[in-house]
C-alpha cells in the first residue's frame, strides 16, 4: 500500500498537529485522551506525522511477526 492509499484511509479536516502546531492545518484525529478532571482532548496529526506513525506501526508489526493493518495510526499493535 503506498502513501496516498494509506492517507486515504483517514478523514482530513482543519486542525492542529500535535508535533507541528504551526505548519499544516490539514490533520486527522489519531487519538482521544480523557483527562481525569477535564473534557476529552482530541489528538490530531498532519499527513507527514500519520505516515511516520504508520511506518513505525508497520516496522513493529513486522518485528512482532503479526500482520500490519493500516489506518489506525493512533492505536498500539
C-alpha positions as CSV (number, residue, x, y, z in Angstrom):
1,X,0.0,0.0,0.0
2,X,1.5,3.4,-1.0
3,X,1.4,6.7,1.0
4,X,-1.6,8.1,-0.8
5,X,-3.6,4.9,-0.2
6,X,-2.8,5.0,3.5
7,X,-3.7,8.7,3.8
8,X,-7.0,8.0,2.0
9,X,-8.0,5.8,5.0
10,X,-8.3,8.8,7.2
11,X,-10.7,11.7,7.4
12,X,-8.9,15.0,7.0
13,X,-10.0,18.4,8.3
14,X,-8.6,21.7,9.5
15,X,-6.8,21.3,12.9
16,X,-3.5,21.4,14.7
17,X,-0.9,18.7,14.5
18,X,0.4,17.5,17.9
19,X,4.0,17.7,16.6
20,X,3.8,20.6,14.1
21,X,1.3,23.1,15.5
22,X,2.0,25.9,13.1
23,X,2.9,24.1,9.9
24,X,0.0,22.3,8.3
25,X,-3.7,22.8,9.0
26,X,-4.7,19.5,7.2
27,X,-4.9,17.0,10.0
28,X,-6.8,13.9,11.2
29,X,-7.8,12.7,14.6
30,X,-5.5,9.9,15.8
31,X,-6.4,9.6,19.5
32,X,-8.7,10.9,22.2
33,X,-7.3,11.4,25.7
34,X,-9.6,11.7,28.7
35,X,-8.0,13.8,31.5
36,X,-9.4,13.0,34.9
37,X,-10.9,16.5,35.5
38,X,-11.4,17.9,32.0
39,X,-13.3,17.1,28.8
40,X,-11.7,14.7,26.3
41,X,-8.9,16.1,24.2
42,X,-8.7,15.1,20.5
43,X,-5.1,14.5,19.3
44,X,-4.6,15.4,15.7
45,X,-1.7,14.6,13.3
46,X,-0.7,16.1,9.9
47,X,-0.1,13.9,6.8
48,X,3.7,13.6,7.4
49,X,3.1,12.5,11.0
50,X,0.5,10.0,10.1
51,X,2.9,8.5,7.5
52,X,5.7,8.3,10.2
53,X,3.3,6.7,12.7
54,X,2.2,4.2,10.1
55,X,5.8,3.3,9.2
56,X,6.6,2.8,12.9
57,X,3.5,0.5,13.2
58,X,4.5,-1.4,10.1
59,X,8.0,-2.0,11.5
60,X,6.7,-3.0,14.9
61,X,4.2,-5.5,13.3
62,X,6.9,-7.0,11.2
63,X,9.2,-7.3,14.2
64,X,6.5,-9.0,16.2
65,X,5.5,-11.3,13.3
66,X,1.9,-10.0,13.2
67,X,0.0,-8.6,10.2
68,X,0.2,-4.8,9.7
69,X,-3.2,-3.2,9.3
70,X,-3.0,0.4,8.0
71,X,-5.4,3.1,9.0
72,X,-5.0,3.0,12.8
73,X,-2.0,5.3,13.4
74,X,-3.0,6.2,17.0
75,X,-3.5,2.6,18.1
76,X,-1.0,0.3,19.6
77,X,-0.3,-3.0,18.0
